[in-house]
Coordinates of N, CA and C in Angstrom, one line a residue:
Chain A
Q622 N 61.5 7.0 -33.7 CA 61.1 6.2 -32.6 C 62.3 5.8 -31.8
V623 N 62.1 5.5 -30.6 CA 63.2 5.1 -29.7 C 63.7 3.7 -30.1
Q624 N 65.0 3.6 -30.3 CA 65.6 2.3 -30.6 C 66.9 2.1 -29.9
L625 N 67.2 0.9 -29.5 CA 68.5 0.6 -28.9 C 68.9 -0.7 -29.5
K626 N 70.2 -0.9 -29.8 CA 70.8 -2.1 -30.3 C 72.1 -2.4 -29.7
E627 N 72.3 -3.6 -29.2 CA 73.5 -4.0 -28.6 C 74.4 -4.7 -29.6
S628 N 75.7 -4.6 -29.5 CA 76.6 -5.3 -30.4 C 77.9 -5.6 -29.6
G629 N 78.5 -6.7 -30.0 CA 79.7 -7.1 -29.4 C 80.0 -8.6 -29.7
P630 N 81.1 -9.1 -29.1 CA 81.5 -10.5 -29.4 C 80.5 -11.5 -28.8
G631 N 80.2 -12.5 -29.4 CA 79.4 -13.5 -28.9 C 80.1 -14.5 -27.9
L632 N 81.4 -14.5 -28.1 CA 82.2 -15.5 -27.3 C 83.4 -14.8 -26.7
V633 N 83.6 -15.0 -25.4 CA 84.7 -14.4 -24.7 C 85.3 -15.5 -23.8
Q634 N 86.6 -15.4 -23.8 CA 87.4 -16.4 -23.0 C 87.4 -16.1 -21.5
P635 N 87.4 -17.1 -20.7 CA 87.5 -16.8 -19.2 C 88.7 -15.9 -18.9
S636 N 88.4 -15.1 -18.0 CA 89.4 -14.1 -17.4 C 89.6 -12.9 -18.4
Q637 N 89.0 -12.9 -19.5 CA 89.1 -11.8 -20.5 C 88.1 -10.7 -20.2
T638 N 88.2 -9.6 -20.9 CA 87.3 -8.5 -20.8 C 86.2 -8.5 -21.8
L639 N 85.0 -8.2 -21.4 CA 83.8 -8.1 -22.3 C 83.7 -6.6 -22.6
S640 N 83.5 -6.3 -23.9 CA 83.2 -5.0 -24.4 C 81.9 -5.0 -25.2
L641 N 80.9 -4.3 -24.8 CA 79.7 -4.2 -25.6 C 79.3 -2.8 -25.9
T642 N 78.6 -2.6 -27.0 CA 78.2 -1.2 -27.4 C 76.7 -1.2 -27.5
C643 N 76.0 -0.2 -27.0 CA 74.6 0.0 -27.2 C 74.5 1.3 -28.1
T644 N 74.0 1.1 -29.3 CA 73.8 2.2 -30.2 C 72.3 2.6 -30.1
V645 N 72.0 3.9 -29.8 CA 70.6 4.3 -29.7 C 70.2 5.3 -30.7
S646 N 68.9 5.4 -30.9 CA 68.4 6.4 -31.8 C 67.0 6.8 -31.3
G647 N 66.6 8.0 -31.8 CA 65.3 8.5 -31.4 C 65.2 9.2 -30.0
F648 N 66.4 9.3 -29.4 CA 66.4 10.1 -28.2 C 67.9 10.5 -27.9
S649 N 68.0 11.4 -27.0 CA 69.4 12.0 -26.7 C 69.9 11.4 -25.4
L650 N 71.2 11.0 -25.5 CA 71.8 10.5 -24.2 C 72.0 11.6 -23.2
T651 N 72.0 12.8 -23.6 CA 72.2 13.9 -22.7 C 70.9 14.2 -21.9
S652 N 69.8 13.6 -22.3 CA 68.5 13.8 -21.7 C 67.9 12.5 -21.1
N653 N 68.5 11.4 -21.3 CA 68.0 10.1 -20.9 C 69.1 9.2 -20.4
S654 N 68.8 8.4 -19.4 CA 69.8 7.5 -18.9 C 69.7 6.2 -19.7
V655 N 70.7 5.4 -19.7 CA 70.7 4.1 -20.3 C 71.3 3.1 -19.2
S656 N 70.6 2.0 -19.1 CA 71.0 0.9 -18.2 C 71.4 -0.3 -19.0
W657 N 72.2 -1.1 -18.3 CA 72.6 -2.4 -18.8 C 71.9 -3.5 -17.9
V658 N 71.3 -4.5 -18.4 CA 70.6 -5.5 -17.7 C 71.1 -6.8 -18.3
R659 N 71.3 -7.9 -17.5 CA 71.7 -9.1 -18.1 C 70.8 -10.3 -17.6
Q660 N 70.8 -11.3 -18.3 CA 69.9 -12.5 -18.0 C 70.6 -13.8 -18.4
P661 N 71.1 -14.5 -17.4 CA 71.6 -15.8 -17.7 C 70.6 -16.7 -18.3
P662 N 71.0 -17.7 -19.1 CA 70.0 -18.5 -19.8 C 69.1 -19.2 -18.8
G663 N 67.8 -19.0 -19.1 CA 66.8 -19.6 -18.2 C 66.6 -19.0 -16.9
K664 N 67.2 -17.9 -16.6 CA 67.1 -17.3 -15.3 C 66.5 -15.9 -15.4
G665 N 66.6 -15.1 -14.3 CA 66.0 -13.8 -14.2 C 66.9 -12.7 -14.6
L666 N 66.3 -11.5 -14.4 CA 67.0 -10.3 -14.8 C 67.8 -9.6 -13.7
E667 N 68.9 -9.1 -14.1 CA 69.8 -8.4 -13.1 C 70.2 -7.0 -13.7
W668 N 69.9 -6.0 -13.0 CA 70.4 -4.7 -13.3 C 71.8 -4.6 -13.0
M669 N 72.6 -4.2 -14.0 CA 74.1 -4.1 -13.9 C 74.5 -2.7 -13.5
G670 N 73.9 -1.7 -14.2 CA 74.4 -0.4 -13.9 C 73.8 0.6 -14.9
A671 N 74.0 1.9 -14.7 CA 73.4 2.9 -15.6 C 74.4 4.1 -15.7
I672 N 74.2 4.7 -16.9 CA 74.9 6.0 -17.1 C 73.7 7.0 -17.2
W673 N 73.8 8.1 -16.4 CA 72.7 9.1 -16.3 C 72.9 10.2 -17.4
S674 N 71.9 11.0 -17.5 CA 71.9 12.0 -18.6 C 73.1 12.9 -18.4
G675 N 73.5 13.2 -17.2 CA 74.7 14.1 -17.0 C 76.0 13.4 -17.1
G676 N 76.0 12.1 -17.3 CA 77.3 11.4 -17.5 C 77.8 10.6 -16.3
S677 N 77.1 10.8 -15.2 CA 77.6 10.0 -14.0 C 77.1 8.6 -14.1
T678 N 77.6 7.7 -13.3 CA 77.3 6.3 -13.4 C 77.0 5.7 -12.0
D679 N 76.2 4.7 -12.0 CA 75.9 3.9 -10.8 C 76.0 2.4 -11.2
Y680 N 76.5 1.6 -10.3 CA 76.7 0.2 -10.6 C 76.1 -0.7 -9.5
N681 N 75.7 -1.9 -9.9 CA 75.3 -2.9 -9.0 C 76.5 -3.2 -8.2
S682 N 76.3 -3.2 -6.9 CA 77.5 -3.4 -6.0 C 78.2 -4.7 -6.2
A683 N 77.4 -5.8 -6.7 CA 78.0 -7.1 -6.9 C 79.0 -7.1 -8.1
L684 N 78.8 -6.1 -8.9 CA 79.6 -6.1 -10.2 C 80.6 -4.9 -10.2
K685 N 80.5 -4.0 -9.2 CA 81.1 -2.7 -9.3 C 82.6 -2.7 -9.5
S686 N 83.3 -3.7 -9.0 CA 84.7 -3.8 -9.1 C 85.2 -4.3 -10.5
R687 N 84.3 -4.8 -11.3 CA 84.6 -5.3 -12.6 C 84.0 -4.5 -13.7
L688 N 83.1 -3.6 -13.4 CA 82.2 -3.0 -14.5 C 82.5 -1.6 -14.7
S689 N 82.5 -1.2 -15.9 CA 82.6 0.2 -16.3 C 81.6 0.6 -17.4
I690 N 80.9 1.6 -17.3 CA 79.9 2.1 -18.3 C 80.3 3.5 -18.7
S691 N 80.4 3.7 -20.0 CA 80.7 5.0 -20.5 C 79.9 5.3 -21.7
R692 N 80.1 6.5 -22.3 CA 79.3 6.8 -23.5 C 80.1 7.8 -24.4
D693 N 79.6 7.8 -25.7 CA 80.0 8.8 -26.7 C 78.8 9.5 -27.2
T694 N 78.4 10.6 -26.7 CA 77.2 11.3 -27.1 C 77.1 11.6 -28.5
S695 N 78.3 11.9 -29.1 CA 78.3 12.3 -30.5 C 78.0 11.2 -31.4
K696 N 78.2 10.0 -31.0 CA 77.9 8.8 -31.7 C 76.6 8.1 -31.2
S697 N 76.0 8.6 -30.2 CA 74.8 8.0 -29.6 C 75.1 6.6 -29.2
Q698 N 76.2 6.4 -28.5 CA 76.6 5.1 -28.1 C 76.9 5.0 -26.6
V699 N 76.6 3.9 -26.0 CA 76.9 3.6 -24.6 C 77.7 2.3 -24.6
F700 N 78.7 2.3 -23.7 CA 79.7 1.2 -23.7 C 79.6 0.5 -22.4
L701 N 79.8 -0.8 -22.4 CA 79.9 -1.6 -21.2 C 81.2 -2.3 -21.3
K702 N 82.0 -2.3 -20.3 CA 83.2 -3.1 -20.2 C 83.2 -3.8 -18.8
M703 N 83.4 -5.1 -18.9 CA 83.5 -5.9 -17.7 C 84.6 -6.8 -17.8
N704 N 85.5 -6.8 -16.7 CA 86.7 -7.6 -16.8 C 86.6 -8.9 -16.0
S705 N 87.6 -9.7 -16.1 CA 87.7 -11.0 -15.3 C 86.4 -11.8 -15.5
L706 N 86.0 -12.0 -16.7 CA 84.8 -12.8 -17.0 C 85.0 -14.2 -16.6
Q707 N 83.9 -14.8 -16.1 CA 83.8 -16.2 -15.7 C 82.6 -16.8 -16.4
T708 N 82.5 -18.1 -16.3 CA 81.4 -18.8 -17.0 C 80.1 -18.4 -16.5
E709 N 80.0 -18.0 -15.3 CA 78.7 -17.5 -14.8 C 78.3 -16.2 -15.3
D710 N 79.2 -15.5 -16.1 CA 78.8 -14.3 -16.7 C 78.1 -14.5 -18.1
T711 N 78.0 -15.8 -18.5 CA 77.3 -16.1 -19.7 C 75.9 -15.7 -19.5
A712 N 75.4 -14.8 -20.5 CA 74.1 -14.3 -20.3 C 73.7 -13.5 -21.6
I713 N 72.4 -13.2 -21.7 CA 72.0 -12.2 -22.7 C 72.1 -10.8 -22.0
Y714 N 72.8 -9.9 -22.7 CA 73.0 -8.6 -22.2 C 72.1 -7.6 -23.0
F715 N 71.3 -6.8 -22.2 CA 70.4 -5.9 -22.8 C 70.8 -4.5 -22.4
C716 N 70.6 -3.5 -23.2 CA 70.6 -2.1 -22.8 C 69.1 -1.6 -22.9
A717 N 68.8 -0.7 -22.0 CA 67.4 -0.2 -21.9 C 67.4 1.2 -21.4
T718 N 66.3 1.9 -21.7 CA 66.2 3.3 -21.3 C 64.8 3.6 -20.7
R719 N 64.7 4.7 -20.0 CA 63.4 5.2 -19.5 C 62.8 4.2 -18.6
V720 N 63.5 3.8 -17.6 CA 63.1 2.8 -16.6 C 62.6 1.6 -17.4
F721 N 63.4 1.2 -18.3 CA 63.2 0.0 -19.1 C 61.8 0.0 -19.8
A722 N 61.4 1.2 -20.2 CA 60.3 1.2 -21.1 C 60.7 0.8 -22.5
Y723 N 61.9 1.0 -22.8 CA 62.5 0.6 -24.2 C 63.7 -0.2 -24.0
W724 N 63.8 -1.3 -24.7 CA 64.9 -2.2 -24.6 C 65.5 -2.5 -26.0
G725 N 66.8 -2.9 -26.0 CA 67.4 -3.4 -27.2 C 67.0 -4.9 -27.3
Q726 N 67.4 -5.5 -28.4 CA 67.0 -6.9 -28.6 C 67.8 -7.9 -27.7
G727 N 68.9 -7.4 -27.2 CA 69.8 -8.2 -26.4 C 70.9 -8.9 -27.3
T728 N 72.0 -9.2 -26.6 CA 73.1 -9.9 -27.3 C 73.6 -11.0 -26.4
L729 N 73.7 -12.2 -26.9 CA 74.1 -13.4 -26.1 C 75.6 -13.4 -26.0
V730 N 76.2 -13.4 -24.8 CA 77.6 -13.5 -24.6 C 77.9 -14.8 -23.9
T731 N 78.7 -15.6 -24.5 CA 79.1 -16.9 -23.9 C 80.5 -16.8 -23.4
V732 N 80.8 -17.2 -22.2 CA 82.1 -17.2 -21.7 C 82.6 -18.6 -21.7
S733 N 83.5 -18.9 -22.5 CA 84.0 -20.3 -22.7 C 85.4 -20.3 -23.4
S734 N 86.2 -21.3 -23.0 CA 87.5 -21.4 -23.7 C 87.3 -22.3 -24.9
Chain B
D720 N 70.7 -3.2 -0.3 CA 69.9 -3.4 -1.5 C 68.5 -3.8 -1.2
I721 N 67.5 -3.4 -1.9 CA 66.1 -3.8 -1.7 C 65.9 -5.1 -2.4
Q722 N 65.4 -6.1 -1.6 CA 65.1 -7.4 -2.2 C 63.6 -7.4 -2.6
M723 N 63.3 -8.0 -3.8 CA 62.0 -8.1 -4.3 C 61.6 -9.6 -4.3
T724 N 60.7 -10.0 -3.4 CA 60.3 -11.4 -3.3 C 59.0 -11.6 -4.2
Q725 N 59.2 -12.2 -5.3 CA 58.0 -12.4 -6.2 C 57.5 -13.8 -6.1
S726 N 56.2 -13.9 -6.1 CA 55.5 -15.2 -6.0 C 54.2 -15.3 -6.8
P727 N 53.8 -16.4 -7.3 CA 54.6 -17.7 -7.2 C 55.7 -17.7 -8.3
P728 N 56.6 -18.6 -8.3 CA 57.6 -18.8 -9.3 C 57.0 -19.3 -10.6
S729 N 55.9 -20.0 -10.5 CA 55.2 -20.5 -11.7 C 53.7 -20.6 -11.4
L730 N 53.0 -20.5 -12.5 CA 51.5 -20.4 -12.3 C 50.9 -21.1 -13.5
S731 N 49.9 -21.9 -13.3 CA 49.2 -22.6 -14.4 C 47.8 -22.1 -14.4
A732 N 47.4 -21.7 -15.6 CA 46.0 -21.1 -15.7 C 45.3 -21.6 -16.9
S733 N 44.0 -21.6 -16.9 CA 43.2 -21.9 -18.1 C 42.8 -20.6 -18.7
L734 N 42.6 -20.6 -20.0 CA 42.1 -19.4 -20.8 C 40.9 -18.9 -20.1
G735 N 40.8 -17.6 -19.8 CA 39.7 -16.9 -19.2 C 39.8 -16.8 -17.7
D736 N 40.9 -17.4 -17.1 CA 41.1 -17.3 -15.7 C 41.6 -15.9 -15.3
K737 N 41.5 -15.6 -14.0 CA 42.2 -14.5 -13.4 C 43.4 -15.0 -12.6
V738 N 44.5 -14.4 -12.9 CA 45.7 -14.8 -12.1 C 46.3 -13.5 -11.5
T739 N 47.0 -13.8 -10.3 CA 47.6 -12.7 -9.6 C 49.0 -13.1 -9.2
I740 N 49.9 -12.1 -9.4 CA 51.3 -12.3 -9.0 C 51.6 -11.2 -7.9
T741 N 52.4 -11.6 -6.9 CA 52.7 -10.6 -5.9 C 54.2 -10.4 -5.8
C742 N 54.6 -9.2 -5.4 CA 56.0 -8.8 -5.1 C 56.0 -8.1 -3.8
Q743 N 56.8 -8.6 -2.9 CA 57.0 -7.9 -1.6 C 58.4 -7.4 -1.6
A744 N 58.5 -6.1 -1.3 CA 59.8 -5.5 -1.2 C 60.3 -5.6 0.3
S745 N 61.6 -5.5 0.4 CA 62.2 -5.6 1.7 C 62.1 -4.3 2.5
Q746 N 61.7 -3.3 1.8 CA 61.3 -2.0 2.5 C 60.4 -1.2 1.6
N747 N 59.8 -0.2 2.2 CA 58.8 0.6 1.4 C 59.5 1.1 0.1
I748 N 58.8 0.9 -1.0 CA 59.3 1.4 -2.3 C 58.4 2.5 -2.9
N749 N 57.5 3.1 -2.0 CA 56.8 4.3 -2.4 C 56.1 4.2 -3.8
K750 N 55.6 3.0 -4.1 CA 54.8 2.7 -5.3 C 55.7 2.7 -6.6
Y751 N 57.0 2.8 -6.4 CA 57.9 2.8 -7.6 C 58.2 1.3 -8.0
I752 N 57.1 0.7 -8.6 CA 57.3 -0.6 -9.1 C 56.7 -0.7 -10.5
A753 N 57.4 -1.4 -11.3 CA 56.9 -1.7 -12.7 C 56.8 -3.2 -12.9
W754 N 56.0 -3.5 -13.9 CA 55.8 -4.9 -14.2 C 56.1 -5.1 -15.7
Y755 N 56.8 -6.3 -16.0 CA 57.3 -6.6 -17.3 C 56.8 -8.0 -17.7
Q756 N 56.5 -8.1 -19.0 CA 56.2 -9.4 -19.6 C 57.4 -9.8 -20.5
Q757 N 57.8 -11.0 -20.5 CA 58.9 -11.5 -21.3 C 58.5 -12.8 -22.0
K758 N 58.6 -12.8 -23.3 CA 58.4 -14.1 -24.0 C 59.7 -14.6 -24.5
P759 N 59.8 -15.9 -24.7 CA 61.1 -16.6 -25.0 C 61.8 -15.9 -26.2
G760 N 63.1 -15.6 -26.0 CA 63.9 -15.0 -27.1 C 63.6 -13.6 -27.3
K761 N 62.8 -12.9 -26.5 CA 62.5 -11.5 -26.6 C 63.0 -10.7 -25.4
A762 N 63.1 -9.4 -25.7 CA 63.4 -8.5 -24.5 C 62.1 -8.3 -23.7
P763 N 62.2 -8.0 -22.5 CA 61.0 -7.7 -21.7 C 60.3 -6.5 -22.2
R764 N 59.0 -6.5 -22.0 CA 58.1 -5.4 -22.4 C 57.5 -4.8 -21.2
Q765 N 57.5 -3.6 -21.0 CA 56.9 -2.9 -19.8 C 55.4 -2.9 -20.0
L766 N 54.7 -3.3 -19.0 CA 53.2 -3.3 -19.0 C 52.7 -2.2 -18.1
I767 N 53.2 -2.1 -17.0 CA 52.7 -1.2 -15.9 C 53.9 -0.5 -15.3
R768 N 53.7 0.8 -15.0 CA 54.7 1.5 -14.2 C 54.0 2.3 -13.1
Y769 N 54.8 2.7 -12.1 CA 54.3 3.3 -10.9 C 53.0 2.6 -10.3
T770 N 53.2 1.4 -10.1 CA 52.2 0.5 -9.4 C 51.0 0.1 -10.3
S771 N 50.4 1.1 -10.9 CA 49.1 0.8 -11.5 C 48.9 1.5 -12.9
T772 N 49.8 2.3 -13.4 CA 49.7 3.0 -14.6 C 50.0 2.1 -15.8
L773 N 49.0 1.9 -16.6 CA 49.2 1.0 -17.8 C 50.0 1.8 -18.8
V774 N 51.0 1.2 -19.3 CA 51.8 1.7 -20.4 C 50.9 1.7 -21.7
S775 N 51.1 2.7 -22.6 CA 50.4 2.7 -23.8 C 50.5 1.4 -24.6
G776 N 49.3 0.8 -24.9 CA 49.3 -0.4 -25.6 C 49.1 -1.7 -24.8
T777 N 49.1 -1.5 -23.4 CA 48.8 -2.6 -22.5 C 47.3 -2.8 -22.5
P778 N 46.9 -4.0 -22.7 CA 45.4 -4.3 -22.7 C 44.9 -4.1 -21.3
S779 N 43.6 -3.7 -21.2 CA 43.0 -3.4 -19.9 C 42.8 -4.6 -19.0
R780 N 43.0 -5.8 -19.5 CA 42.9 -6.9 -18.6 C 44.1 -7.1 -17.6
F781 N 45.1 -6.2 -17.9 CA 46.2 -6.2 -17.0 C 46.0 -5.1 -15.9
S782 N 46.4 -5.3 -14.7 CA 46.2 -4.3 -13.7 C 47.3 -4.5 -12.6
G783 N 47.5 -3.4 -11.8 CA 48.5 -3.5 -10.7 C 48.0 -2.7 -9.6
S784 N 48.4 -3.1 -8.4 CA 48.0 -2.3 -7.2 C 49.0 -2.5 -6.1
G785 N 48.8 -1.8 -5.0 CA 49.7 -2.0 -3.9 C 50.2 -0.7 -3.3
S786 N 50.9 -0.8 -2.2 CA 51.5 0.3 -1.6 C 52.5 -0.2 -0.5
G787 N 53.4 0.7 -0.1 CA 54.3 0.3 0.9 C 55.3 -0.8 0.4
R788 N 55.2 -1.9 1.0 CA 56.1 -3.1 0.7 C 55.4 -4.1 -0.2
D789 N 54.1 -4.1 -0.3 CA 53.3 -5.1 -0.9 C 52.6 -4.7 -2.2
Y790 N 52.8 -5.4 -3.3 CA 52.3 -5.1 -4.6 C 51.8 -6.3 -5.3
S791 N 50.8 -6.1 -6.2 CA 50.3 -7.2 -6.9 C 50.0 -6.8 -8.4
F792 N 50.0 -7.8 -9.2 CA 49.8 -7.7 -10.7 C 48.8 -8.8 -11.1
S793 N 47.8 -8.4 -11.8 CA 46.8 -9.3 -12.2 C 46.5 -9.3 -13.6
I794 N 46.1 -10.4 -14.1 CA 45.6 -10.6 -15.5 C 44.2 -11.2 -15.4
S795 N 43.2 -10.5 -15.8 CA 41.8 -11.0 -15.8 C 41.6 -11.6 -17.2
N796 N 40.9 -12.7 -17.3 CA 40.6 -13.3 -18.6 C 41.8 -13.6 -19.4
V797 N 42.7 -14.5 -18.8 CA 43.9 -14.9 -19.4 C 43.7 -15.3 -20.9
E798 N 44.5 -14.7 -21.8 CA 44.5 -15.1 -23.2 C 45.7 -15.9 -23.5
S799 N 45.7 -16.6 -24.7 CA 46.9 -17.4 -25.0 C 48.1 -16.5 -25.2
E800 N 48.0 -15.3 -25.7 CA 49.1 -14.4 -25.9 C 49.7 -13.9 -24.6
D801 N 49.1 -14.2 -23.5 CA 49.6 -13.8 -22.2 C 50.6 -14.8 -21.6
I802 N 50.7 -16.0 -22.2 CA 51.7 -17.0 -21.8 C 53.1 -16.5 -21.9
A803 N 53.7 -16.3 -20.8 CA 55.0 -15.6 -20.8 C 55.6 -15.7 -19.4
S804 N 56.7 -15.1 -19.2 CA 57.2 -14.8 -17.8 C 57.0 -13.4 -17.5
Y805 N 56.8 -13.1 -16.2 CA 56.5 -11.8 -15.7 C 57.5 -11.4 -14.6
Y806 N 57.9 -10.2 -14.6 CA 58.9 -9.7 -13.6 C 58.4 -8.4 -13.0
C807 N 58.6 -8.2 -11.7 CA 58.5 -6.9 -11.1 C 59.8 -6.2 -11.0
L808 N 59.8 -4.9 -10.9 CA 61.1 -4.1 -10.8 C 60.8 -3.0 -9.8
Q809 N 61.6 -2.8 -8.8 CA 61.5 -1.6 -8.0 C 62.5 -0.6 -8.5
Y810 N 62.1 0.6 -8.6 CA 63.0 1.7 -9.1 C 62.9 2.9 -8.1
D811 N 62.7 2.5 -6.9 CA 62.7 3.6 -5.8 C 64.1 3.9 -5.4
N812 N 64.9 2.9 -5.2 CA 66.3 3.0 -4.7 C 67.2 2.3 -5.6
L813 N 68.4 2.8 -5.8 CA 69.5 2.1 -6.4 C 70.1 1.1 -5.4
P814 N 70.6 -0.1 -5.8 CA 70.4 -0.6 -7.2 C 69.0 -1.0 -7.5
W815 N 68.5 -0.7 -8.7 CA 67.2 -1.2 -9.1 C 67.2 -2.7 -9.0
T816 N 66.2 -3.3 -8.6 CA 66.2 -4.7 -8.4 C 64.9 -5.4 -9.0
F817 N 65.0 -6.5 -9.6 CA 63.9 -7.2 -10.2 C 63.5 -8.3 -9.2
G818 N 62.2 -8.7 -9.3 CA 61.8 -9.9 -8.7 C 62.3 -11.1 -9.5
G819 N 62.2 -12.3 -8.9 CA 62.7 -13.5 -9.5 C 62.0 -14.0 -10.7
G820 N 60.8 -13.5 -10.9 CA 60.0 -13.9 -12.1 C 58.9 -14.9 -11.8
T821 N 57.9 -14.9 -12.6 CA 56.8 -15.8 -12.6 C 56.5 -16.3 -14.0
K822 N 56.6 -17.6 -14.2 CA 56.3 -18.2 -15.5 C 54.9 -18.6 -15.5
L823 N 54.1 -18.0 -16.4 CA 52.7 -18.4 -16.6 C 52.5 -19.4 -17.7
E824 N 51.9 -20.5 -17.4 CA 51.7 -21.6 -18.3 C 50.2 -21.9 -18.4
L825 N 49.9 -22.5 -19.5 CA 48.5 -22.9 -19.7 C 48.2 -24.3 -19.1
K826 N 47.1 -24.3 -18.4 CA 46.7 -25.6 -17.7 C 46.2 -26.6 -18.8

């Protein structure tokens, strides 16, 4: 069955870089896209970007200058890196696939000193 | 970017009521809209895709309709397990964009 699981640090200091991993199973990254979505506490959902089956990427224009998404197909992993973090980047970060038919459980990232 | 204006932001209903949520896109999205349910502490769950196609496992009391810029999502006979937040998503154009959400509460 399709599964996704996010992992990464729960706490990041302001101005530092966030690195998250989405480990998938039950489907191939070379046949499916994976997106990252975030949700600040108590607020709505924001699509951050995606890596497509062919390996190309697209990003939300509001985050494009700070965001990078990549993958390792041999490990079935998708990576998110976002630099220059600020407190407003505190959120639950989700990875999802197939137009968000399948989601990971999410991981809370707090930006604080 | 396509803006998705979702209303109302919150909704109070009694068990058995019918409720309707709307999403208006800033431009034609060609029926590429999906609806999601999210309960506290959980990831969103897709209920409907392509305006009106129920995803496997979605109860038939959920429905969706619309075209062009205007779309709606309804729950007939609200049950206690439907108490959640609901979001629309347009996936016609990048960047994909979500509506602001609707929190459904029990009256």
